């Protein structure tokens, strides 16, 4: 079946997903929001495996934003509990499956035992190479830029040496390629403070499907859409068709 053996002319190196719609998924079924978050969390494994199968090198998942602290406290506590449960239950399997875990966000905003768990999972999986999974938890794009500026200042880098590369290399994603494709589920058309620096030239794909229902077939549809996009990075279509490199210019100043 075509769906089982998709062929893409190119696959994004880095896919980032705004996993939205857990609440609406639950509501639709007359269940509490937290059940939507549980279903959404269970959904990660299959999507991660499909990404690895298609040769995607990095998957970033937006799990909890700096803005999500303003939700009702039982929902916030529930989401923190789910992260803790996931780390305990899944880390060994992730490791066996060659997944390298990374965290992006403010770790120091989490409880000390949760911080330790995250650090241990990162340390355990650090040499894996099949796929990198960035978990964006307590993540905000603006906070990330504030943290980068602080690190740059603390390093005493002279003003005239500060380039786009300097900022990129002080973000939580330092050393990683920028996302090529940002997927948002549940139909919204906004970034909600996600990877606002790194996604400057990403292709954006939105699907009405709620995150707990976003499966391999949905991922294939997103990758097919990506395959059809002409990435121009400011150049003209003619330049691209004539073979000009379709990549962003990394401006030094
Ligand atoms: C996304 O689902 C998960 C988080 C933001 C933690 P939502 O909880 O935002 O689901 P909706 O948007 O209310 O349906
Ligand atoms: C974005 O979803 C954050 C995550 C998916 C973790 P939200 O549901 O919080 O975004 P807004 O508030 O609708 O923009
Ligand atoms: Mg939402």
CSV table of C-alpha atoms and ligand atoms in Angstrom, one decimal:
chain,number,residue,atom,x,y,z
A,1,UNK,CA,0.0,0.0,0.0
A,2,UNK,CA,1.2,3.5,-0.9
A,3,UNK,CA,0.6,4.6,2.7
A,4,UNK,CA,2.9,1.9,4.1
A,5,UNK,CA,5.8,2.6,1.8
A,6,UNK,CA,5.8,6.3,1.1
A,7,UNK,CA,8.5,7.7,-1.1
A,8,UNK,CA,9.5,11.3,-0.6
A,9,UNK,CA,11.9,13.2,-2.8
A,10,UNK,CA,13.3,14.9,0.3
A,11,UNK,CA,12.5,14.5,4.0
A,12,UNK,CA,13.0,17.3,6.5
A,13,UNK,CA,16.0,17.0,8.7
A,14,UNK,CA,14.3,18.5,11.7
A,15,UNK,CA,10.5,18.3,12.3
A,16,UNK,CA,9.0,20.3,15.2
A,17,UNK,CA,5.4,19.6,16.3
A,18,UNK,CA,3.0,21.8,18.3
A,19,UNK,CA,1.0,19.0,19.9
A,20,UNK,CA,-2.3,20.9,20.3
A,21,UNK,CA,-5.9,19.8,20.8
A,22,UNK,CA,-5.6,17.3,23.7
A,23,UNK,CA,-8.3,19.2,25.6
A,24,UNK,CA,-10.7,19.3,22.7
A,25,UNK,CA,-10.1,15.7,22.0
A,26,UNK,CA,-11.2,14.9,25.6
A,27,UNK,CA,-14.1,17.3,25.5
A,28,UNK,CA,-15.4,15.7,22.4
A,29,UNK,CA,-15.6,12.4,24.2
A,30,UNK,CA,-17.0,13.8,27.4
A,31,UNK,CA,-13.8,13.1,29.3
A,32,UNK,CA,-11.7,15.4,31.5
A,33,UNK,CA,-8.8,17.4,29.9
A,34,UNK,CA,-6.2,15.3,31.6
A,35,UNK,CA,-7.3,12.2,29.8
A,36,UNK,CA,-6.7,14.1,26.6
A,37,UNK,CA,-3.2,14.8,27.8
A,38,UNK,CA,-2.7,11.1,28.6
A,39,UNK,CA,-3.9,10.0,25.2
A,40,UNK,CA,-1.7,12.7,23.6
A,41,UNK,CA,1.3,11.4,25.5
A,42,UNK,CA,0.6,7.8,24.5
A,43,UNK,CA,0.5,9.0,20.9
A,44,UNK,CA,4.2,10.2,20.9
A,45,UNK,CA,5.8,6.8,20.6
A,46,UNK,CA,4.2,5.9,17.2
A,47,UNK,CA,4.9,9.3,15.7
A,48,UNK,CA,8.5,9.2,17.0
A,49,UNK,CA,9.0,5.7,15.5
A,50,UNK,CA,7.5,6.8,12.1
A,51,UNK,CA,9.8,9.9,12.1
A,52,UNK,CA,12.9,7.7,12.7
A,53,UNK,CA,11.7,5.3,10.0
A,54,UNK,CA,11.5,8.1,7.4
A,55,UNK,CA,15.0,9.3,8.2
A,56,UNK,CA,14.1,12.5,10.2
A,57,UNK,CA,17.1,13.3,12.3
A,58,UNK,CA,15.5,15.5,14.9
A,59,UNK,CA,12.0,15.7,16.3
A,60,UNK,CA,11.0,18.5,18.6
A,61,UNK,CA,7.8,18.2,20.6
A,62,UNK,CA,6.2,21.2,22.3
A,63,UNK,CA,4.9,19.6,25.5
A,64,UNK,CA,4.5,22.5,27.9
A,65,UNK,CA,5.0,26.2,27.3
A,66,UNK,CA,6.0,28.9,29.7
A,67,UNK,CA,2.5,30.3,29.2
A,68,UNK,CA,0.9,27.0,30.2
A,69,UNK,CA,1.7,27.7,33.9
A,70,UNK,CA,-1.4,29.9,33.8
A,71,UNK,CA,-3.8,27.0,33.3
A,72,UNK,CA,-5.8,25.7,36.3
A,73,UNK,CA,-3.3,24.2,38.9
A,74,UNK,CA,-4.8,20.7,38.7
A,75,UNK,CA,-4.1,20.6,35.0
A,76,UNK,CA,-0.6,21.9,35.5
A,77,UNK,CA,0.1,19.4,38.2
A,78,UNK,CA,-1.3,16.6,36.0
A,79,UNK,CA,0.9,17.6,33.1
A,80,UNK,CA,4.0,17.6,35.4
A,81,UNK,CA,2.9,14.2,36.6
A,82,UNK,CA,2.6,12.9,33.1
A,83,UNK,CA,6.1,14.1,32.2
A,84,UNK,CA,7.5,12.3,35.3
A,85,UNK,CA,5.6,9.1,34.5
A,86,UNK,CA,6.8,9.2,30.9
A,87,UNK,CA,10.4,9.6,31.9
A,88,UNK,CA,10.3,6.7,34.3
A,89,UNK,CA,8.3,4.4,32.0
A,90,UNK,CA,9.8,5.1,28.6
A,91,UNK,CA,13.4,6.1,29.0
A,92,UNK,CA,14.8,2.6,28.8
A,93,UNK,CA,12.8,1.8,25.7
A,94,UNK,CA,13.8,5.1,24.1
A,95,UNK,CA,17.4,4.2,24.8
A,96,UNK,CA,17.1,0.7,23.3
A,97,UNK,CA,15.5,2.3,20.2
A,98,UNK,CA,18.5,4.6,19.7
A,99,UNK,CA,16.7,7.8,20.7
A,100,UNK,CA,18.9,10.6,22.0
A,101,UNK,CA,16.9,12.8,24.4
A,102,UNK,CA,17.4,16.5,24.9
A,103,UNK,CA,15.4,19.0,26.8
A,104,UNK,CA,14.7,22.5,25.7
A,105,UNK,CA,13.3,25.1,28.1
A,106,UNK,CA,14.0,26.3,31.6
A,107,UNK,CA,14.9,23.2,33.6
A,108,UNK,CA,15.4,25.2,36.7
A,109,UNK,CA,11.6,26.0,36.7
A,110,UNK,CA,10.8,22.3,37.5
A,111,UNK,CA,10.9,20.4,40.8
A,112,UNK,CA,14.4,19.3,41.7
A,113,UNK,CA,13.6,15.5,41.4
A,114,UNK,CA,12.1,16.1,38.0
A,115,UNK,CA,15.2,18.0,37.0
A,116,UNK,CA,17.4,15.1,38.1
A,117,UNK,CA,15.3,12.6,36.1
A,118,UNK,CA,15.5,14.8,33.0
A,119,UNK,CA,19.3,15.1,33.4
A,120,UNK,CA,19.7,11.3,34.0
A,121,UNK,CA,17.7,10.5,30.8
A,122,UNK,CA,19.8,12.9,28.8
A,123,UNK,CA,23.0,11.4,30.2
A,124,UNK,CA,21.9,7.9,29.5
A,125,UNK,CA,20.9,8.5,25.9
A,126,UNK,CA,23.6,11.0,24.9
A,127,UNK,CA,25.5,8.8,22.5
A,128,UNK,CA,22.5,7.5,20.6
A,129,UNK,CA,22.3,8.5,16.9
A,130,UNK,CA,19.1,7.1,15.3
A,131,UNK,CA,17.0,10.2,16.1
A,132,UNK,CA,17.2,13.2,18.5
A,133,UNK,CA,14.1,13.9,20.5
A,134,UNK,CA,13.9,17.4,21.9
A,135,UNK,CA,11.3,17.7,24.6
A,136,UNK,CA,10.2,21.3,24.9
A,137,UNK,CA,8.9,21.5,28.5
A,138,UNK,CA,8.7,24.8,30.3
A,139,UNK,CA,9.7,26.2,27.0
A,140,UNK,CA,9.2,29.7,25.6
A,141,UNK,CA,10.8,31.2,22.6
A,142,UNK,CA,11.2,34.6,24.1
A,143,UNK,CA,12.5,33.2,27.4
A,144,UNK,CA,15.0,31.2,25.3
A,145,UNK,CA,16.3,34.4,23.6
A,146,UNK,CA,16.5,36.1,27.0
A,147,UNK,CA,18.6,33.2,28.3
A,148,UNK,CA,20.8,33.3,25.2
A,149,UNK,CA,21.4,37.0,25.7
A,150,UNK,CA,22.3,36.4,29.3
A,151,UNK,CA,24.8,33.7,28.4
A,152,UNK,CA,26.4,35.8,25.7
A,153,UNK,CA,26.8,38.7,28.1
A,154,UNK,CA,28.1,36.4,30.8
A,155,UNK,CA,30.7,35.0,28.3
A,156,UNK,CA,31.9,38.6,27.7
A,157,UNK,CA,31.6,38.3,23.9
A,158,UNK,CA,32.5,41.7,22.4
A,159,UNK,CA,29.6,43.5,20.8
A,160,UNK,CA,31.1,43.6,17.3
A,161,UNK,CA,31.6,39.8,17.4
A,162,UNK,CA,27.9,39.1,17.9
A,163,UNK,CA,26.3,37.6,14.9
A,164,UNK,CA,23.3,35.5,14.1
A,165,UNK,CA,25.5,32.5,14.6
A,166,UNK,CA,26.4,33.7,18.1
A,167,UNK,CA,22.7,33.8,19.1
A,168,UNK,CA,22.0,30.4,17.5
A,169,UNK,CA,24.8,28.8,19.3
A,170,UNK,CA,23.6,30.1,22.7
A,171,UNK,CA,20.0,28.9,22.3
A,172,UNK,CA,18.8,25.6,24.0
A,173,UNK,CA,19.1,24.1,20.5
A,174,UNK,CA,22.8,25.0,20.1
A,175,UNK,CA,24.5,22.8,17.6
A,176,UNK,CA,21.3,21.5,16.1
A,177,UNK,CA,19.9,22.3,12.6
A,178,UNK,CA,16.9,24.7,12.5
A,179,UNK,CA,13.5,23.0,12.0
A,180,UNK,CA,12.6,22.6,8.3
A,181,UNK,CA,9.0,21.8,9.0
A,182,UNK,CA,6.7,23.0,11.9
A,183,UNK,CA,3.5,21.0,12.2
A,184,UNK,CA,0.6,22.2,14.3
A,185,UNK,CA,-2.4,20.0,15.1
A,186,UNK,CA,-5.9,21.1,16.1
A,187,UNK,CA,-6.2,23.7,13.3
A,188,UNK,CA,-4.6,26.7,14.9
A,189,UNK,CA,-2.4,28.9,12.8
A,190,UNK,CA,0.0,30.4,15.3
A,191,UNK,CA,3.4,29.6,16.7
A,192,UNK,CA,2.5,30.3,20.4
A,193,UNK,CA,6.0,31.3,21.3
A,194,UNK,CA,7.5,28.0,19.8
A,195,UNK,CA,11.0,28.1,18.3
A,196,UNK,CA,10.5,31.7,17.2
A,197,UNK,CA,14.2,32.2,16.3
A,198,UNK,CA,14.8,28.7,14.8
A,199,UNK,CA,11.6,28.5,12.8
A,200,UNK,CA,12.3,31.8,10.9
A,201,UNK,CA,12.4,29.9,7.6
A,202,UNK,CA,10.6,26.7,8.5
A,203,UNK,CA,7.7,25.5,6.4
A,204,UNK,CA,4.4,25.6,8.4
A,205,UNK,CA,1.8,22.9,8.2
A,206,UNK,CA,-1.5,22.9,10.1
A,207,UNK,CA,-4.0,20.0,10.3
A,208,UNK,CA,-7.4,20.1,12.0
A,209,UNK,CA,-6.7,16.7,13.5
A,210,UNK,CA,-6.3,16.7,17.3
A,211,UNK,CA,-2.9,15.6,18.6
A,212,UNK,CA,-4.1,12.2,20.1
A,213,UNK,CA,-5.4,11.3,16.6
A,214,UNK,CA,-2.3,12.4,14.7
A,215,UNK,CA,-0.8,9.2,13.4
A,216,UNK,CA,1.6,7.8,10.8
A,217,UNK,CA,-0.8,8.5,8.0
A,218,UNK,CA,-1.2,12.1,9.1
A,219,UNK,CA,2.6,12.4,9.3
A,220,UNK,CA,2.9,11.1,5.8
A,221,UNK,CA,0.4,13.8,4.6
A,222,UNK,CA,2.5,16.5,6.3
A,223,UNK,CA,5.7,15.2,4.7
A,224,UNK,CA,4.0,15.0,1.3
A,225,UNK,CA,2.9,18.6,1.7
A,226,UNK,CA,6.5,19.5,2.7
A,227,UNK,CA,7.8,17.7,-0.4
A,228,UNK,CA,5.6,19.9,-2.6
A,229,UNK,CA,6.9,23.2,-1.1
A,230,UNK,CA,9.4,25.3,-3.0
A,231,UNK,CA,11.8,26.7,-0.4
A,232,UNK,CA,13.2,30.0,-1.7
A,233,UNK,CA,14.9,31.7,1.2
A,234,UNK,CA,14.4,35.1,-0.3
A,235,UNK,CA,15.5,34.1,-3.8
A,236,UNK,CA,13.3,33.9,-6.9
A,237,UNK,CA,11.6,30.8,-8.2
A,238,UNK,CA,13.8,31.1,-11.3
A,239,UNK,CA,17.0,31.2,-9.3
A,240,UNK,CA,16.0,28.1,-7.4
A,241,UNK,CA,15.0,26.2,-10.5
A,242,UNK,CA,18.3,27.2,-12.1
A,243,UNK,CA,20.0,25.4,-9.1
A,244,UNK,CA,20.8,28.2,-6.7
A,245,UNK,CA,21.3,26.7,-3.2
A,246,UNK,CA,18.0,26.7,-1.4
A,247,UNK,CA,19.3,27.5,2.1
A,248,UNK,CA,19.2,30.5,4.3
A,249,UNK,CA,22.2,32.8,4.4
A,250,UNK,CA,23.8,32.7,7.8
A,251,UNK,CA,24.6,36.3,8.2
A,252,UNK,CA,27.6,37.0,10.2
A,253,UNK,CA,26.6,40.6,11.1
B,1,LIG,C1,-2.0,20.8,23.9
B,1,LIG,O1,-3.4,20.5,24.1
B,1,LIG,C2,-1.2,20.3,25.2
B,1,LIG,C3,-0.7,21.5,26.0
B,1,LIG,C4,-0.8,22.7,25.7
B,1,LIG,C5,-0.1,21.1,27.2
B,1,LIG,P1,-4.3,21.6,24.7
B,1,LIG,O2,-4.5,21.3,26.2
B,1,LIG,O3,-3.9,23.0,24.4
B,1,LIG,O4,-5.7,21.3,24.0
B,1,LIG,P2,-6.8,22.3,23.6
B,1,LIG,O5,-6.2,23.4,22.7
B,1,LIG,O6,-7.4,22.9,24.8
B,1,LIG,O7,-7.8,21.5,22.8
B,2,LIG,C1,0.9,25.5,22.6
B,2,LIG,O1,-0.4,25.1,22.8
B,2,LIG,C2,1.7,24.8,23.7
B,2,LIG,C3,1.8,23.4,23.6
B,2,LIG,C4,1.3,22.6,22.6
B,2,LIG,C5,2.6,22.8,24.6
B,2,LIG,P1,-1.5,26.1,23.6
B,2,LIG,O2,-2.8,25.4,23.4
B,2,LIG,O3,-1.0,26.4,24.9
B,2,LIG,O4,-1.4,27.4,22.7
B,2,LIG,P2,-2.4,28.6,22.6
B,2,LIG,O5,-2.6,29.1,24.0
B,2,LIG,O6,-3.7,28.1,22.1
B,2,LIG,O7,-1.8,29.6,21.7
B,3,LIG,MG1,-4.4,24.3,23.0
